[in-house]
Amino acid sequence: MPNTTPPPSPTLSTGPLQLSLGPVLFYWTRQRYADFYREAADWPVEIITLGETVCSRRRDMKLDDWLGIGRELTQAGKQVVLASQTLIESEADLRDLRKLCDNGDFIVEANDQSALQRLSSAGLPFIAGAALNLYNPATVGVMARAGMKRWQAPVEMSQQDLAKLIHDCHQAGIPHPCEVFAYGHLPLAWSSRCFTARRHQTPKDRCKFVCQKYPEGLVLRSQESRDVFTLNGIQTLSSACQDLRHELTVMVDMGVSVARLSPRAEGMAMVVKAFDKARHGRLPTPDPLTLVDAEICDGYWYGRPGMDNTRTMIG
């Protein structure tokens, strides 16, 4: 029988902007995960999301492993969320999803309709992931009635459209916290094909886990030699990292409750520190445009092509 004991619901933030650490999107080794979250326990983030959201063939970490890390992070004072896979492709994926949803310890971030159906039918609270594509108050209301406790804005939604959506949700009596993807390679698409395996001329079902060779993904360049995308197995990400540090006070005024930082293999402690300073109004002057060795983008936030860096354009 599934464990239907509701895990503790996240606190509805009415105070300062919270920082969340999203799930690791890339395929790391068990040791790298362990080291990363051991460090993250001391970082100034309130929420940490765990789990494999990209590919079910990444089997180094089992559910029990994630639960163990989650309990350690809880003891360190973090609110822990378990994220579901975004693309469900087999009965085995569904079995793993059921175990995840019925974990009994932590609230789950639903990233596809299978997780949503499982959680809502069991009466369990959940976080609505960005991949659910919530674009209007009617849809957010449906999620709220199904048990949603927090929702993530689609990564391509502009600040203007999001501000209107949050306002309309509050007007409709749906004051649920909203989370915005504030830093990292933007998740853009998922496919049944594995692009990294194809790059190595290897079938997906015999991939030899080649994506583990790329702890920050595989860069795809255009014919003009411009970095365009980051390939991560079956997932396509932006090549540049979105950086919305300068928008945190705007987010608070809009009613955003949580800013999500997506983990990278290197420099993440510096990223978290910079965002923590920014949410307290302590942006350095002059402010470097890059936190780590990566191009920066913020175009979607301003209603422009996602790869644009408006600060560079303005400068």
Coordinates of C-alpha atoms in Angstrom, one line a residue:
M1 CA 0.0 0.0 0.0
P2 CA 1.3 3.5 -0.8
N3 CA 2.3 5.7 2.1
T4 CA -0.2 8.5 2.0
T5 CA 0.9 10.3 5.1
P6 CA 1.3 13.9 3.9
P7 CA 4.8 15.3 4.3
P8 CA 5.1 18.7 5.9
S9 CA 3.9 21.4 3.6
P10 CA 6.4 24.3 2.8
T11 CA 5.9 27.5 4.6
L12 CA 4.0 30.0 2.5
S13 CA 6.6 32.8 2.4
T14 CA 5.3 36.3 3.3
G15 CA 8.7 37.6 4.4
P16 CA 12.1 38.0 2.6
L17 CA 12.8 36.3 -0.7
Q18 CA 13.9 32.7 -0.1
L19 CA 16.7 31.1 -2.2
S20 CA 16.3 27.5 -3.4
L21 CA 18.8 25.1 -4.9
G22 CA 17.3 23.2 -7.8
P23 CA 18.0 19.6 -8.6
V24 CA 21.3 18.8 -10.2
L25 CA 20.5 18.5 -13.9
F26 CA 23.7 16.9 -15.0
Y27 CA 25.0 13.3 -14.4
W28 CA 27.5 13.3 -11.6
T29 CA 29.2 10.5 -9.6
R30 CA 27.9 9.4 -6.3
Q31 CA 30.9 11.0 -4.6
R32 CA 30.4 14.3 -6.4
Y33 CA 26.7 14.4 -5.2
A34 CA 27.7 13.6 -1.7
D35 CA 30.5 16.3 -1.6
F36 CA 28.2 18.9 -3.2
Y37 CA 25.3 18.5 -0.8
R38 CA 27.7 18.3 2.2
E39 CA 28.9 21.8 1.2
A40 CA 25.4 23.0 0.4
A41 CA 24.2 22.2 3.9
D42 CA 26.2 25.4 5.0
W43 CA 25.1 27.6 2.2
P44 CA 22.5 30.4 2.8
V45 CA 19.7 28.7 0.9
E46 CA 16.4 27.8 2.6
I47 CA 15.2 25.1 0.1
I48 CA 17.1 22.3 -1.6
T49 CA 15.5 20.1 -4.3
L50 CA 16.9 16.6 -4.8
G51 CA 16.5 13.9 -7.4
E52 CA 17.1 12.9 -11.0
T53 CA 14.8 14.9 -13.3
V54 CA 16.4 14.1 -16.7
C55 CA 17.1 10.4 -17.4
S56 CA 16.1 7.2 -15.7
R57 CA 19.3 5.5 -17.0
R58 CA 21.3 7.6 -14.5
R59 CA 21.1 4.9 -11.8
D60 CA 24.0 5.8 -9.5
M61 CA 21.7 7.4 -7.0
K62 CA 18.7 5.4 -5.8
L63 CA 15.7 6.8 -4.0
D64 CA 17.1 5.7 -0.6
D65 CA 20.3 7.7 -1.4
W66 CA 18.3 10.8 -2.0
L67 CA 16.2 10.3 1.1
G68 CA 19.4 9.9 3.2
I69 CA 20.8 13.1 1.8
G70 CA 17.5 14.8 2.4
R71 CA 17.4 13.8 6.1
E72 CA 20.9 15.2 6.6
L73 CA 19.9 18.4 4.9
T74 CA 16.8 18.6 7.1
Q75 CA 18.9 18.3 10.2
A76 CA 21.0 21.2 8.8
G77 CA 17.8 23.3 8.7
K78 CA 16.9 23.1 5.0
Q79 CA 13.5 22.5 3.6
V80 CA 13.9 19.5 1.3
V81 CA 11.9 18.7 -1.9
L82 CA 12.1 15.6 -4.1
A83 CA 11.8 16.3 -7.8
S84 CA 10.2 13.8 -10.2
Q85 CA 11.5 12.9 -13.6
T86 CA 10.3 15.2 -16.4
L87 CA 9.9 12.7 -19.2
I88 CA 8.3 9.3 -18.3
E89 CA 9.0 6.7 -20.9
S90 CA 8.4 3.2 -19.5
E91 CA 6.6 1.2 -16.9
A92 CA 9.8 1.0 -14.9
D93 CA 9.8 4.8 -14.8
L94 CA 6.3 4.8 -13.5
R95 CA 7.2 2.3 -10.8
D96 CA 10.0 4.6 -9.7
L97 CA 7.7 7.6 -9.8
R98 CA 5.2 5.8 -7.5
K99 CA 7.9 5.1 -5.0
L100 CA 9.1 8.7 -5.1
C101 CA 5.6 10.1 -4.7
D102 CA 4.8 7.8 -1.8
N103 CA 8.1 8.4 0.0
G104 CA 6.3 9.7 3.1
D105 CA 9.1 12.1 4.2
F106 CA 9.4 15.0 1.7
I107 CA 7.1 17.0 -0.5
V108 CA 7.5 16.2 -4.2
E109 CA 8.0 18.6 -7.1
A110 CA 5.8 17.3 -9.9
N111 CA 7.4 17.8 -13.3
D112 CA 4.9 15.9 -15.5
Q113 CA 1.3 14.8 -15.5
S114 CA 2.0 11.3 -14.2
A115 CA 3.4 12.7 -11.0
L116 CA 0.6 15.2 -10.8
Q117 CA -2.0 12.5 -11.1
R118 CA -0.3 10.3 -8.5
L119 CA 0.1 13.0 -5.9
S120 CA -3.3 14.6 -6.4
S121 CA -5.2 11.3 -6.3
A122 CA -3.5 10.4 -3.1
G123 CA -4.3 13.7 -1.5
L124 CA -0.6 14.6 -1.1
P125 CA 0.6 18.2 -1.3
F126 CA 3.1 19.0 -4.1
I127 CA 5.2 21.7 -5.8
A128 CA 4.3 22.4 -9.4
G129 CA 7.5 22.3 -11.5
A130 CA 8.1 24.7 -14.4
A131 CA 7.7 21.9 -17.0
L132 CA 3.9 21.9 -16.1
N133 CA 3.6 25.2 -18.0
L134 CA 1.4 27.3 -15.8
Y135 CA 0.6 30.4 -17.9
N136 CA -2.8 31.6 -16.5
P137 CA -4.7 31.9 -13.2
A138 CA -7.2 29.3 -14.2
T139 CA -4.5 26.6 -14.6
V140 CA -2.8 27.7 -11.3
G141 CA -6.2 27.5 -9.7
V142 CA -6.7 23.9 -10.9
M143 CA -3.3 23.0 -9.5
A144 CA -4.1 24.7 -6.2
R145 CA -7.3 22.7 -5.8
A146 CA -5.4 19.5 -6.6
G147 CA -3.0 20.1 -3.7
M148 CA -0.3 22.4 -5.0
K149 CA 1.6 24.4 -2.3
R150 CA 4.0 26.3 -4.5
W151 CA 4.4 26.8 -8.3
Q152 CA 7.3 27.6 -10.6
A153 CA 7.0 30.1 -13.4
P154 CA 7.8 28.9 -17.0
V155 CA 11.4 29.8 -17.7
E156 CA 10.5 31.8 -20.8
M157 CA 7.9 33.9 -19.1
S158 CA 8.7 37.6 -19.0
Q159 CA 8.7 39.8 -15.9
Q160 CA 5.8 41.7 -17.2
D161 CA 3.7 38.7 -17.9
L162 CA 4.6 37.0 -14.6
A163 CA 3.7 40.1 -12.6
K164 CA 0.3 40.1 -14.2
L165 CA -0.2 36.4 -13.6
I166 CA 0.8 36.7 -9.9
H167 CA -1.6 39.7 -9.6
D168 CA -4.4 37.9 -11.3
C169 CA -3.9 34.8 -9.1
H170 CA -4.1 36.9 -5.9
Q171 CA -7.2 38.6 -7.3
A172 CA -8.7 35.2 -7.8
G173 CA -7.9 34.1 -4.3
I174 CA -4.9 31.9 -5.2
P175 CA -2.1 33.4 -3.1
H176 CA 0.3 30.4 -3.5
P177 CA 4.0 31.2 -3.5
C178 CA 5.7 31.5 -6.9
E179 CA 9.3 30.4 -7.6
V180 CA 11.4 31.9 -10.4
F181 CA 14.4 30.3 -12.1
A182 CA 17.0 33.0 -11.3
Y183 CA 20.3 31.3 -12.1
G184 CA 21.7 28.6 -14.3
H185 CA 21.4 27.0 -17.7
L186 CA 17.7 27.3 -18.7
P187 CA 15.9 23.9 -19.2
L188 CA 14.3 24.3 -22.6
A189 CA 13.3 20.9 -24.0
W190 CA 13.3 17.1 -23.5
S191 CA 13.4 14.4 -26.1
S192 CA 13.1 10.6 -26.3
R193 CA 16.5 10.7 -28.1
C194 CA 19.7 11.1 -26.2
F195 CA 21.8 13.8 -27.9
T196 CA 24.9 13.1 -25.9
A197 CA 24.9 9.4 -26.9
R198 CA 24.2 10.4 -30.5
R199 CA 27.3 12.7 -30.4
H200 CA 29.3 9.6 -29.4
Q201 CA 27.6 7.5 -32.1
T202 CA 26.2 5.2 -29.4
P203 CA 22.5 3.9 -29.1
K204 CA 20.6 5.4 -26.2
D205 CA 20.0 2.0 -24.6
R206 CA 23.8 1.3 -24.8
C207 CA 25.0 4.8 -24.0
K208 CA 27.7 3.7 -21.5
F209 CA 26.6 6.8 -19.5
V210 CA 28.7 9.1 -21.7
C211 CA 26.9 12.2 -20.3
Q212 CA 28.9 11.6 -17.1
K213 CA 31.9 12.8 -18.9
Y214 CA 30.3 16.3 -19.1
P215 CA 29.5 17.5 -15.6
E216 CA 28.2 20.8 -17.0
G217 CA 26.8 19.4 -20.3
L218 CA 28.0 19.4 -23.9
V219 CA 28.1 22.7 -25.7
L220 CA 26.4 22.9 -29.1
R221 CA 27.8 25.7 -31.4
S222 CA 26.2 27.2 -34.4
Q223 CA 27.8 27.4 -37.8
E224 CA 29.0 30.9 -36.9
S225 CA 30.8 29.3 -33.9
R226 CA 28.4 30.8 -31.4
D227 CA 27.6 28.7 -28.3
V228 CA 23.8 28.2 -28.6
F229 CA 22.7 25.2 -26.5
T230 CA 24.0 22.9 -23.8
L231 CA 23.2 19.2 -24.4
N232 CA 22.5 17.1 -21.4
G233 CA 21.5 13.6 -22.4
I234 CA 17.8 13.9 -23.5
Q235 CA 17.6 17.5 -22.3
T236 CA 18.4 20.7 -24.1
L237 CA 19.5 23.7 -22.0
S238 CA 20.6 27.2 -22.9
S239 CA 24.3 27.6 -23.4
A240 CA 24.4 30.8 -21.3
C241 CA 23.4 30.9 -17.7
Q242 CA 20.5 33.1 -16.8
D243 CA 21.5 35.6 -14.1
L244 CA 18.7 37.6 -12.4
R245 CA 20.6 38.9 -9.4
H246 CA 19.7 42.4 -10.2
E247 CA 16.0 41.6 -10.4
L248 CA 15.6 40.1 -6.9
T249 CA 14.1 43.3 -5.4
V250 CA 11.8 43.5 -8.4
M251 CA 10.7 39.9 -7.8
V252 CA 9.8 40.7 -4.2
D253 CA 7.7 43.7 -5.3
M254 CA 5.9 41.4 -7.8
G255 CA 5.1 38.9 -5.1
V256 CA 7.7 36.2 -6.0
S257 CA 8.5 34.1 -2.9
V258 CA 11.5 32.0 -4.1
A259 CA 14.4 32.4 -6.4
R260 CA 15.8 29.1 -7.8
L261 CA 19.5 28.6 -8.4
S262 CA 20.4 25.7 -10.7
P263 CA 23.5 23.8 -9.6
R264 CA 26.7 23.8 -11.7
A265 CA 29.8 21.6 -11.1
E266 CA 32.1 24.5 -10.3
G267 CA 31.7 27.9 -8.5
M268 CA 28.3 27.2 -7.0
A269 CA 29.2 28.4 -3.6
M270 CA 30.2 31.8 -5.1
V271 CA 26.9 31.9 -7.0
V272 CA 24.9 31.3 -3.8
K273 CA 26.9 33.9 -1.9
A274 CA 26.3 36.5 -4.6
F275 CA 22.6 35.9 -4.7
D276 CA 22.4 36.0 -0.9
K277 CA 24.1 39.4 -0.9
A278 CA 21.8 40.6 -3.7
R279 CA 18.6 39.7 -1.9
H280 CA 19.8 41.8 1.0
G281 CA 20.6 44.7 -1.3
R282 CA 24.4 44.3 -1.3
L283 CA 25.3 44.1 -5.0
P284 CA 29.0 44.9 -5.4
T285 CA 30.2 47.9 -7.4
P286 CA 31.4 47.5 -10.1
D287 CA 29.4 44.4 -10.5
P288 CA 31.0 41.7 -12.6
L289 CA 28.7 40.3 -15.3
T290 CA 29.7 36.7 -14.7
L291 CA 29.9 34.8 -11.5
V292 CA 31.7 31.8 -12.9
D293 CA 33.2 30.8 -16.3
A294 CA 30.0 31.1 -18.3
E295 CA 28.2 33.5 -20.6
I296 CA 25.2 35.3 -19.0
C297 CA 21.7 35.7 -20.4
D298 CA 18.5 37.3 -19.2
G299 CA 16.5 37.9 -22.4
Y300 CA 13.4 36.0 -21.5
W301 CA 12.9 38.1 -18.4
Y302 CA 12.7 41.3 -20.5
G303 CA 10.5 39.8 -23.2
R304 CA 13.4 39.4 -25.6
P305 CA 15.2 36.3 -27.2
G306 CA 16.3 34.2 -24.3
M307 CA 20.0 34.2 -25.2
D308 CA 20.2 38.0 -25.0
N309 CA 22.2 39.7 -22.3
T310 CA 20.5 43.0 -21.8
R311 CA 23.0 44.4 -19.3
T312 CA 25.7 44.1 -22.0
M313 CA 23.3 45.6 -24.6
I314 CA 22.5 48.5 -22.2
G315 CA 26.1 49.0 -21.3

